[in-house]
CSV table of C-alpha atoms and ligand atoms in Angstrom, one decimal:
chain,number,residue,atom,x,y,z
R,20,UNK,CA,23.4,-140.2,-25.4
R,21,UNK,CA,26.5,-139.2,-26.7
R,22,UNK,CA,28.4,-140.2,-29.8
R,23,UNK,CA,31.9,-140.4,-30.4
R,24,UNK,CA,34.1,-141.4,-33.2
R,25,UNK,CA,36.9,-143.4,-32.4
R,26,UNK,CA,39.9,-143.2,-35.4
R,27,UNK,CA,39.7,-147.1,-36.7
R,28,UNK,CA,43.7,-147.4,-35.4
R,29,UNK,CA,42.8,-147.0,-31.9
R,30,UNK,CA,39.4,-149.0,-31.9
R,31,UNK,CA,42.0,-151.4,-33.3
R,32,UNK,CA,44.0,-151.2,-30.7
R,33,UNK,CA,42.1,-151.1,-28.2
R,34,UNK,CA,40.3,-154.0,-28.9
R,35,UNK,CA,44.0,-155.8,-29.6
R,36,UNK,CA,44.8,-154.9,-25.9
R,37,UNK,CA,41.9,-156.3,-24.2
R,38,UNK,CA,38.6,-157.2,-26.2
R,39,UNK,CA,36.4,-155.6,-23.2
R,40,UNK,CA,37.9,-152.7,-21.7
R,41,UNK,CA,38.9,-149.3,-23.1
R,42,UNK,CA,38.1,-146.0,-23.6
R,43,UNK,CA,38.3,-144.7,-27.5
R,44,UNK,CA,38.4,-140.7,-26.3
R,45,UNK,CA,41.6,-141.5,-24.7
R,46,UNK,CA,44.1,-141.9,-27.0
R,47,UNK,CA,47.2,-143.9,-26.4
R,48,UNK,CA,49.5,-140.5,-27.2
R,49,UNK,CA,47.2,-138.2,-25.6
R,50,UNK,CA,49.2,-137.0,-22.6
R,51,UNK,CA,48.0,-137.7,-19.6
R,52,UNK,CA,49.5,-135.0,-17.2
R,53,UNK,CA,48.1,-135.7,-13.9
R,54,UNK,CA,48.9,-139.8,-14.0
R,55,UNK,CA,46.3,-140.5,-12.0
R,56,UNK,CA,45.0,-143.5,-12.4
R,57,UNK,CA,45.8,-146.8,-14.8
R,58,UNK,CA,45.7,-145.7,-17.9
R,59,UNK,CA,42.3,-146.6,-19.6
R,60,UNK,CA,44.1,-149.1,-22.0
R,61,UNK,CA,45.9,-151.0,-19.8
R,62,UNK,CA,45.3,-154.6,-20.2
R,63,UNK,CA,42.9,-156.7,-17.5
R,64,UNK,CA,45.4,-158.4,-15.6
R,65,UNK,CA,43.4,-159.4,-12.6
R,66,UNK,CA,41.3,-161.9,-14.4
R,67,UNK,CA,42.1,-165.3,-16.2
R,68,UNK,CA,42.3,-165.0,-19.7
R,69,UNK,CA,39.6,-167.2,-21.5
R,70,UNK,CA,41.2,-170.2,-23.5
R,71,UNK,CA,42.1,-168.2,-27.3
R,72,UNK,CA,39.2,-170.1,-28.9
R,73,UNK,CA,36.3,-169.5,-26.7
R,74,UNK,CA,37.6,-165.9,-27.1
R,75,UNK,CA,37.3,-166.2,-31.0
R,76,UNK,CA,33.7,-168.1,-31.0
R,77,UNK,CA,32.5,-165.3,-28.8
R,78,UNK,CA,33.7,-162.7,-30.5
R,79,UNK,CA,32.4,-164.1,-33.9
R,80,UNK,CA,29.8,-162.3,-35.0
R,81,UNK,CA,27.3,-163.8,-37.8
R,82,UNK,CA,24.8,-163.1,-40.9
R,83,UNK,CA,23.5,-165.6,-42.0
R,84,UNK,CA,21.1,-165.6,-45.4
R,85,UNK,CA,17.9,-167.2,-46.4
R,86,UNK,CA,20.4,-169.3,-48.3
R,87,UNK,CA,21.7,-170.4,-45.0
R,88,UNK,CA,25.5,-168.8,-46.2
R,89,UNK,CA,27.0,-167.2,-43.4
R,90,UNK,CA,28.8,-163.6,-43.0
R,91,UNK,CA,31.4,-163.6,-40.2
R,92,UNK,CA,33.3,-160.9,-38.5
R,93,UNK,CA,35.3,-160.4,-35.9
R,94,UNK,CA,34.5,-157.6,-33.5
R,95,UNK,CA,37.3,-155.6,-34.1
R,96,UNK,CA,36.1,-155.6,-38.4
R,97,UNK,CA,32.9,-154.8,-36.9
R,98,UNK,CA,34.3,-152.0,-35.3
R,99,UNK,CA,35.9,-150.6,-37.7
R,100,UNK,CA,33.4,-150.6,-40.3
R,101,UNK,CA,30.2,-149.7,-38.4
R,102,UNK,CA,30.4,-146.1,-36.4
R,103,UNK,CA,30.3,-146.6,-32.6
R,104,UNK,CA,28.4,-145.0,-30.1
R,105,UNK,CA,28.6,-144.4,-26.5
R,106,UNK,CA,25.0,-145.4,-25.1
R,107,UNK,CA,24.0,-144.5,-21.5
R,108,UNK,CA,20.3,-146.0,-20.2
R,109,UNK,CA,18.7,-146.9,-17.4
R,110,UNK,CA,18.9,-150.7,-18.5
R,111,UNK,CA,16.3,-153.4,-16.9
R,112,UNK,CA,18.6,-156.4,-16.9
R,113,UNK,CA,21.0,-154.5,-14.7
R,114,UNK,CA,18.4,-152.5,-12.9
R,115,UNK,CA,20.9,-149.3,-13.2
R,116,UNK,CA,22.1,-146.7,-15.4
R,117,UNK,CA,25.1,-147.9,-17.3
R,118,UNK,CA,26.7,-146.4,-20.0
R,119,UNK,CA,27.8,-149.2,-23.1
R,120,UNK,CA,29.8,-149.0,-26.5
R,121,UNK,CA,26.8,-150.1,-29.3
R,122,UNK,CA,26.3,-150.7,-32.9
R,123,UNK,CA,23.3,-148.7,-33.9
R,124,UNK,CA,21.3,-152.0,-35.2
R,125,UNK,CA,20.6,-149.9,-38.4
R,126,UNK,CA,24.1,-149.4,-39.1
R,127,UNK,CA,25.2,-153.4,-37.9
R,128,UNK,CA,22.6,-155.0,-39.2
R,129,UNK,CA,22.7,-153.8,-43.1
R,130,UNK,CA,26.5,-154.0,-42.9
R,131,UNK,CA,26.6,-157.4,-41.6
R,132,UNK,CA,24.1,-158.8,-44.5
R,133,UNK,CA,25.8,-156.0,-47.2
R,134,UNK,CA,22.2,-155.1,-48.2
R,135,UNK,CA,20.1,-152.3,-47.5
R,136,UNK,CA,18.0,-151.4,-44.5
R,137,UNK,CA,15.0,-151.0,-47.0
R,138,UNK,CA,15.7,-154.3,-48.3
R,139,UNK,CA,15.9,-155.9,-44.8
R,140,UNK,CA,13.4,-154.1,-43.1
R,141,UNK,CA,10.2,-156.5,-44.1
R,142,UNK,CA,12.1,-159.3,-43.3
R,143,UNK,CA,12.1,-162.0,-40.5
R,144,UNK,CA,15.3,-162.1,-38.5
R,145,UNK,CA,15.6,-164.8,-36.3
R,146,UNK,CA,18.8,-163.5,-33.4
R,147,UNK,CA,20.7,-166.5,-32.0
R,148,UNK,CA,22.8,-166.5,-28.6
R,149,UNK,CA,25.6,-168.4,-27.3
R,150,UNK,CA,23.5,-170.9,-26.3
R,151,UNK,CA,21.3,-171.8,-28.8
R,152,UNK,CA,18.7,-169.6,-27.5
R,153,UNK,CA,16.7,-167.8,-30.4
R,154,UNK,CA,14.3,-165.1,-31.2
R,155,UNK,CA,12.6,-164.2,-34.0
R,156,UNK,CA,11.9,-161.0,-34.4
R,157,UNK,CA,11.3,-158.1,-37.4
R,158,UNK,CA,13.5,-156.1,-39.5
R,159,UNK,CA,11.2,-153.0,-39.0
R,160,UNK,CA,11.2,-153.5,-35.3
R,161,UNK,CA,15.4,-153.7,-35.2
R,162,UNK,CA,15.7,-150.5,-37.2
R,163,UNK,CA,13.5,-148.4,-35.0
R,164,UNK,CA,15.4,-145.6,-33.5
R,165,UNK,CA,16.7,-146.5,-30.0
R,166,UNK,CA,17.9,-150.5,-31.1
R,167,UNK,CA,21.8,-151.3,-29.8
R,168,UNK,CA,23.8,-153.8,-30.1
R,169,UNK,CA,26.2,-153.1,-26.9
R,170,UNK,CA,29.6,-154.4,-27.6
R,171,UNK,CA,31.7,-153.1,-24.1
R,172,UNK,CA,30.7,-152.3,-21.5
R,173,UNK,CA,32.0,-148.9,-19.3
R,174,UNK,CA,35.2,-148.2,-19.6
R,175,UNK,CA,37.6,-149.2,-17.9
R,176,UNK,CA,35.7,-152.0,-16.3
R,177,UNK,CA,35.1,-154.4,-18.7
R,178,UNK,CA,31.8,-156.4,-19.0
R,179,UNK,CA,30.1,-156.3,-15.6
R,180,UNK,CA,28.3,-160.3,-15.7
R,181,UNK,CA,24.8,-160.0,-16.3
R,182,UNK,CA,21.3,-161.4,-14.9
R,183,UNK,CA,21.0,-164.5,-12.8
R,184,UNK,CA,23.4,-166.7,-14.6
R,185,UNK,CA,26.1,-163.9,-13.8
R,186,UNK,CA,27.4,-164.8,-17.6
R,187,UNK,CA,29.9,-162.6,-19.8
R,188,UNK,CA,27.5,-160.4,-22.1
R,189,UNK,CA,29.9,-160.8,-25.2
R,190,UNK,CA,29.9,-160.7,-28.2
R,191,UNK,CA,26.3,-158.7,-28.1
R,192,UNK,CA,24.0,-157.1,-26.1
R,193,UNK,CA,21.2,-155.9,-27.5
R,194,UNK,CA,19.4,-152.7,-25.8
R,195,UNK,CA,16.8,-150.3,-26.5
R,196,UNK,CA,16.8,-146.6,-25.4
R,197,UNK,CA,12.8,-145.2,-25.8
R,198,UNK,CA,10.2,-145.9,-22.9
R,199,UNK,CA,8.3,-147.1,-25.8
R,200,UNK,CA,10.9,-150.0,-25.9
R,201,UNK,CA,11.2,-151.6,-22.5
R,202,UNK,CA,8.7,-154.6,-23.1
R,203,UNK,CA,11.0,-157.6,-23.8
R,204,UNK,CA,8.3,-159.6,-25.6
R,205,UNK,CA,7.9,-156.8,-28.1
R,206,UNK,CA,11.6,-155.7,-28.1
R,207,UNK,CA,14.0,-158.3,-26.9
R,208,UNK,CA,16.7,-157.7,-25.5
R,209,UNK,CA,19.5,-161.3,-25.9
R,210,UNK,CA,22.8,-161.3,-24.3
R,211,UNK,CA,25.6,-163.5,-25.6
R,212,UNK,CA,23.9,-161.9,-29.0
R,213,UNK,CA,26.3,-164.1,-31.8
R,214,UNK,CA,23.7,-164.3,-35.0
R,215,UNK,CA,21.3,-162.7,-37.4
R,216,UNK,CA,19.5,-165.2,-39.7
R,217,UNK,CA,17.2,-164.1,-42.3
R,218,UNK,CA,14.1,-166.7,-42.3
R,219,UNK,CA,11.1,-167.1,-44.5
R,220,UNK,CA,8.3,-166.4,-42.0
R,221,UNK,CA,7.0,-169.7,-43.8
R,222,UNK,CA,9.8,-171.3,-42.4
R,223,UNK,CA,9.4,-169.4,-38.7
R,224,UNK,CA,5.4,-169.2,-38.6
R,225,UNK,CA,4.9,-172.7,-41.1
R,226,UNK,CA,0.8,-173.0,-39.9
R,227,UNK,CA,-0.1,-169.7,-39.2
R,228,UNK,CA,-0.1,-168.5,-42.7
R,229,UNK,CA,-4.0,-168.1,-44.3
R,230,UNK,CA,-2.2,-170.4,-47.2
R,231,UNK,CA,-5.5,-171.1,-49.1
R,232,UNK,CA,-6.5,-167.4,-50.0
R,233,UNK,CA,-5.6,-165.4,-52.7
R,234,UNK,CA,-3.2,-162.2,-52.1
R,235,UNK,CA,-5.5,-159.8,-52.8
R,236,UNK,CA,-7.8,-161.0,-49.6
R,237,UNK,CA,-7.7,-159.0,-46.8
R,238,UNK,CA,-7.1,-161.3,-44.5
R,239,UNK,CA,-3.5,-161.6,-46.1
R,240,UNK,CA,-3.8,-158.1,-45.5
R,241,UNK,CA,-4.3,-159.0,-41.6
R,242,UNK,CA,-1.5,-161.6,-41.5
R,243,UNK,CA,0.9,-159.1,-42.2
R,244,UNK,CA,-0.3,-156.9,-39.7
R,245,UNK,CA,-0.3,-159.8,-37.2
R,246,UNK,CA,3.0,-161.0,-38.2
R,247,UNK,CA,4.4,-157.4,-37.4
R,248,UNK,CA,2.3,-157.0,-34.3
R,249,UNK,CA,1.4,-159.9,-32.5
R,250,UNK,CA,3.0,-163.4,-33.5
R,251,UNK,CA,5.7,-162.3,-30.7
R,252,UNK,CA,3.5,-163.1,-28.4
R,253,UNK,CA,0.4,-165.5,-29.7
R,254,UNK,CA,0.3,-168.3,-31.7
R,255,UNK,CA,-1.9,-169.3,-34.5
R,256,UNK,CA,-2.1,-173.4,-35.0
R,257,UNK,CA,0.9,-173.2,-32.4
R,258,UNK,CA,3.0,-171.0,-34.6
R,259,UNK,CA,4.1,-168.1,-33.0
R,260,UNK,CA,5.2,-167.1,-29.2
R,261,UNK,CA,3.6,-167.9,-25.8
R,262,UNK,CA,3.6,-165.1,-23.7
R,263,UNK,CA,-0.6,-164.5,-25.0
R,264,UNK,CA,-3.0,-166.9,-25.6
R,265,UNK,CA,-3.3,-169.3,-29.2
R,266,UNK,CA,-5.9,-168.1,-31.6
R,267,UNK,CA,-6.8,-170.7,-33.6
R,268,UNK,CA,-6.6,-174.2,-31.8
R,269,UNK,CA,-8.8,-176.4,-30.7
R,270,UNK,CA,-11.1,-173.3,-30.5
R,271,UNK,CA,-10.8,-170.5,-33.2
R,272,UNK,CA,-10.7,-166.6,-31.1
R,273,UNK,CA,-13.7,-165.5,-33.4
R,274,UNK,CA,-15.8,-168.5,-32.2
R,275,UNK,CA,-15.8,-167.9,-28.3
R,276,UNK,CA,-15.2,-163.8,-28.6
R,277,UNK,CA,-17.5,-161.2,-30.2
R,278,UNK,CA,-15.5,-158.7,-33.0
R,279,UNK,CA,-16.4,-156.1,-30.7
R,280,UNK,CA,-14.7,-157.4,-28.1
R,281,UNK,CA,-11.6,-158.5,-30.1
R,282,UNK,CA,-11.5,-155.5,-31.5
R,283,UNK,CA,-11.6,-152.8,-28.6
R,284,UNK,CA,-9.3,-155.2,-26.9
R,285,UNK,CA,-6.3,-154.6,-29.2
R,286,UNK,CA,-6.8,-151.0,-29.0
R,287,UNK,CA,-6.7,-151.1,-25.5
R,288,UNK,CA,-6.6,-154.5,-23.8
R,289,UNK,CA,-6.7,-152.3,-19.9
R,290,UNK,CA,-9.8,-151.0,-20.5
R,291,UNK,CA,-10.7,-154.5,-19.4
R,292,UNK,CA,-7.9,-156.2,-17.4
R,293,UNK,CA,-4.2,-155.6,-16.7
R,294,UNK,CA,-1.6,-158.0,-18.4
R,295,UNK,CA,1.5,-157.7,-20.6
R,296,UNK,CA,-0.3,-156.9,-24.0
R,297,UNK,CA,0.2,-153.6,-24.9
R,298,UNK,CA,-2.3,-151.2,-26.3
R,299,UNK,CA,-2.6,-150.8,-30.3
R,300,UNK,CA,-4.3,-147.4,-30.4
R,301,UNK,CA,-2.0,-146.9,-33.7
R,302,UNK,CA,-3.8,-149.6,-35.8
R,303,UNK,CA,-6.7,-147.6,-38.3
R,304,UNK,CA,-10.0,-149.4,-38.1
R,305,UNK,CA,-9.6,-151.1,-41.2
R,306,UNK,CA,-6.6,-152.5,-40.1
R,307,UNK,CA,-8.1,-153.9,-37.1
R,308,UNK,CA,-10.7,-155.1,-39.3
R,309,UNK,CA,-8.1,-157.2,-41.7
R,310,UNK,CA,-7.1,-158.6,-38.7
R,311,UNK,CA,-10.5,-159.8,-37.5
R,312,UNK,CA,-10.7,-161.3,-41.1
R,313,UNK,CA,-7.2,-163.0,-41.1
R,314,UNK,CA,-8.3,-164.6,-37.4
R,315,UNK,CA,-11.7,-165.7,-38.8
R,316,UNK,CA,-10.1,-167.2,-41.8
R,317,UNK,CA,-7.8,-169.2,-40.2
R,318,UNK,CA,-10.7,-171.2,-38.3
R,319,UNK,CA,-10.9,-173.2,-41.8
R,320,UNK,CA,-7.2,-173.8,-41.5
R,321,UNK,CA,-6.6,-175.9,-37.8
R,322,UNK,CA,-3.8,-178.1,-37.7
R,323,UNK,CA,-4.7,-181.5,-36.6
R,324,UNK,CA,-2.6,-182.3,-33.3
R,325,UNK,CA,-1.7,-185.8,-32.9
R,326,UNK,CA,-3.6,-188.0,-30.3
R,327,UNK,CA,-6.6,-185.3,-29.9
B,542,HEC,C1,3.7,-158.4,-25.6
B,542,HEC,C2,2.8,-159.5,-25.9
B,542,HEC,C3,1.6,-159.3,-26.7
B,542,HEC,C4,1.4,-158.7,-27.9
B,542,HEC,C5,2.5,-158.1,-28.8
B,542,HEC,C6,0.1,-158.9,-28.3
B,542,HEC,N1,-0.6,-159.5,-27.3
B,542,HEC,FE1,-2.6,-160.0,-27.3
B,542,HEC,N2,-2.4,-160.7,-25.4
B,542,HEC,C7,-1.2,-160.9,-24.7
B,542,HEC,C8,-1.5,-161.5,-23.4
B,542,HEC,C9,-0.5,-161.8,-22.4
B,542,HEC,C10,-2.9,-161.7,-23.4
B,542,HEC,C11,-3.7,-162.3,-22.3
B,542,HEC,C12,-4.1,-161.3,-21.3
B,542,HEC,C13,-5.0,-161.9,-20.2
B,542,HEC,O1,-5.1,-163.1,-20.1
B,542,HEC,O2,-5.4,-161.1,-19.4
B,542,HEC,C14,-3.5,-161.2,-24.7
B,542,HEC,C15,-4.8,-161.2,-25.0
B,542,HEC,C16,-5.3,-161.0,-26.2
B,542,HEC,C17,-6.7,-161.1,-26.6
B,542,HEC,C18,-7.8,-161.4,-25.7
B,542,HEC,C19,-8.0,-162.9,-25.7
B,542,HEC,C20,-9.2,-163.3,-24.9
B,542,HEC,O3,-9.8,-164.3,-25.2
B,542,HEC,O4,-9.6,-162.6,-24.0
B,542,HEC,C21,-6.7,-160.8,-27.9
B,542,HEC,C22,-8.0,-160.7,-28.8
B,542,HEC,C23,-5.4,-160.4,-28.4
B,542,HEC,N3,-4.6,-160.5,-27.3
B,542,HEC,C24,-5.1,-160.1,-29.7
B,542,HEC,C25,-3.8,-159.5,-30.0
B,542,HEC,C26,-3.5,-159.0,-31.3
B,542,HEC,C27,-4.5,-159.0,-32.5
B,542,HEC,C28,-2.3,-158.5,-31.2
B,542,HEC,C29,-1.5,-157.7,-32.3
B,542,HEC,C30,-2.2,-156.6,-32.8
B,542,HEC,C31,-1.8,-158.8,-29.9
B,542,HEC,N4,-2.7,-159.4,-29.2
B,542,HEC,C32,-0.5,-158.5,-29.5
B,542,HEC,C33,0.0,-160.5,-25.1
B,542,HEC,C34,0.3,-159.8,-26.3
């Protein structure tokens, strides 16, 4: 992974030229003896030009608070605020090495909300595509080393259409770097990436919350770890994501499934059968133990569904 620092007047450029395709280590003045090829800046002229509004929307990128006020920026303010990298990974979607211009989402991120990274990091960050799509996810998750927000894609190509769909990535394409990183439930990975909104995990996670106990309970100790951990993946009273099984409803985990078993099951779900969950060798046995208490809790906390 290489990074490169492109002077603000030529990222301006650049992007002024065509939004998608350039080069920043070539300079427009830098000689170019040999004349090869195109220069790298040379506008796309093959391809249609979007209608000038779709190209604004898309290239809007938003923050929006728990207030619900909004941040917006253009990607060329983007880029010339937030340092730029060059980014090359074998990426999944693609199913080939490709080499992308990125935000570091610890450098977007707390520039797009103008606070902290400390301040942000404990907070719930919902991301929002295109096309409504969202995914709530974690501000210590987004800072991890290895989290990009891709904004081109190799020079001088332009953005090569991506997955099924064969849809234009812009504005944002979020990627992550580590081995660690390439499970999409735990680290996903939008395209068409447009939005950050803070959100109250009461507002995201509204019945999976052990509401009735006081702080100092360590099962509220367990609902943080879960939130951080888990909720990606399983719900509790519905609240939370679907790729593992609910927790709490009609049937709470602890009443059909011994601690033991709960227990050495996070730590290393394989030891007993294959799926997506990943281990969670990490988690100290107390902390597996606050979560055992936050899941028995909740069985005095179903929510009633309608018609059952
Ligand atoms: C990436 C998604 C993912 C994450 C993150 C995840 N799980 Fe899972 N979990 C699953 C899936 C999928 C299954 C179901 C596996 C199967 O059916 O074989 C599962 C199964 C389980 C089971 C076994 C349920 C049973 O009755 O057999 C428990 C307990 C569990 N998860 C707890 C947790 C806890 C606690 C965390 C957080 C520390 C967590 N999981 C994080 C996906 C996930």
């Amino acid at each position: 992974m290489i990074t490169q620092n492109c002077t603000p007047l030529i990222r301006l450029l650049a992007l002024l030229i065509s939004a998608t395709s350039f080069a920043c280590e070539r300079a427009p003045e830098a000689p170019q003896p040999d004349a090869a090829g195109p220069p790298t800046l040379a506008p796309k002229t093959d391809a249609a030009e979007p209608p000038k509004d779709e190209v604004s929307s898309r290239h809007a990128v938003k923050f929006t608070g728990a207030d619900g006020q909004t941040r917006s920026f253009s990607l060329a303010e983007l880029i010339e605020h937030v340092p730029t990298h060059e980014v090359t990974v074998h990426d999944p979607l693609y199913d080939k090495e490709k080499t992308f211009q990125a935000f570091s989402l610890r450098e977007l991120i707390p520039y797009g909300f103008g606070q902290t990274a400390e301040a942000l990091a404990d907070q719930d960050i919902v991301l929002g595509a295109l096309d409504g799509y969202t995914v709530p996810t974690h501000g210590a998750r987004l800072f991890e080393e290895g989290g990009y927000a891709a904004f081109a894609d190799e020079p001088p190509k332009g953005w090569e259409p991506i997955e099924a769909k064969k849809a234009d990535p812009s504005p944002l394409y979020m990627i992550w770097v580590k081995d660690s990183q390439q499970n999409e439930q735990t680290h996903p990975r939008p395209w068409q990436l447009t939005e950050f909104a803070l959100s109250s995990h009461e507002a995201l996670y509204a019945h999976a919350s052990p509401a009735d106990l006081p702080e100092d309970d360590p099962a509220q100790r367990g609902y943080a770890l879960f939130r951080q951990n888990c909720i990606v993946c399983h719900s509790v009273n519905l609240s939370g994501g679907r790729v593992g099984p609910e927790m709490n409803i009609p049937q709470n985990i602890t009443e059909y499934r011994s601690r033991d078993f709960v227990l050495a099951y996070i730590s290393n779900p394989e030891q007993f059968r294959y799926s997506q969950m990943p281990a969670f060798s990490h988690l100290s046995e107390a902390e597996l133990a606050s979560i055992w208490s936050y899941l028995e809790a909740m069985k005095a906390q179903k929510i009633e569904l309608p018609g059952k």
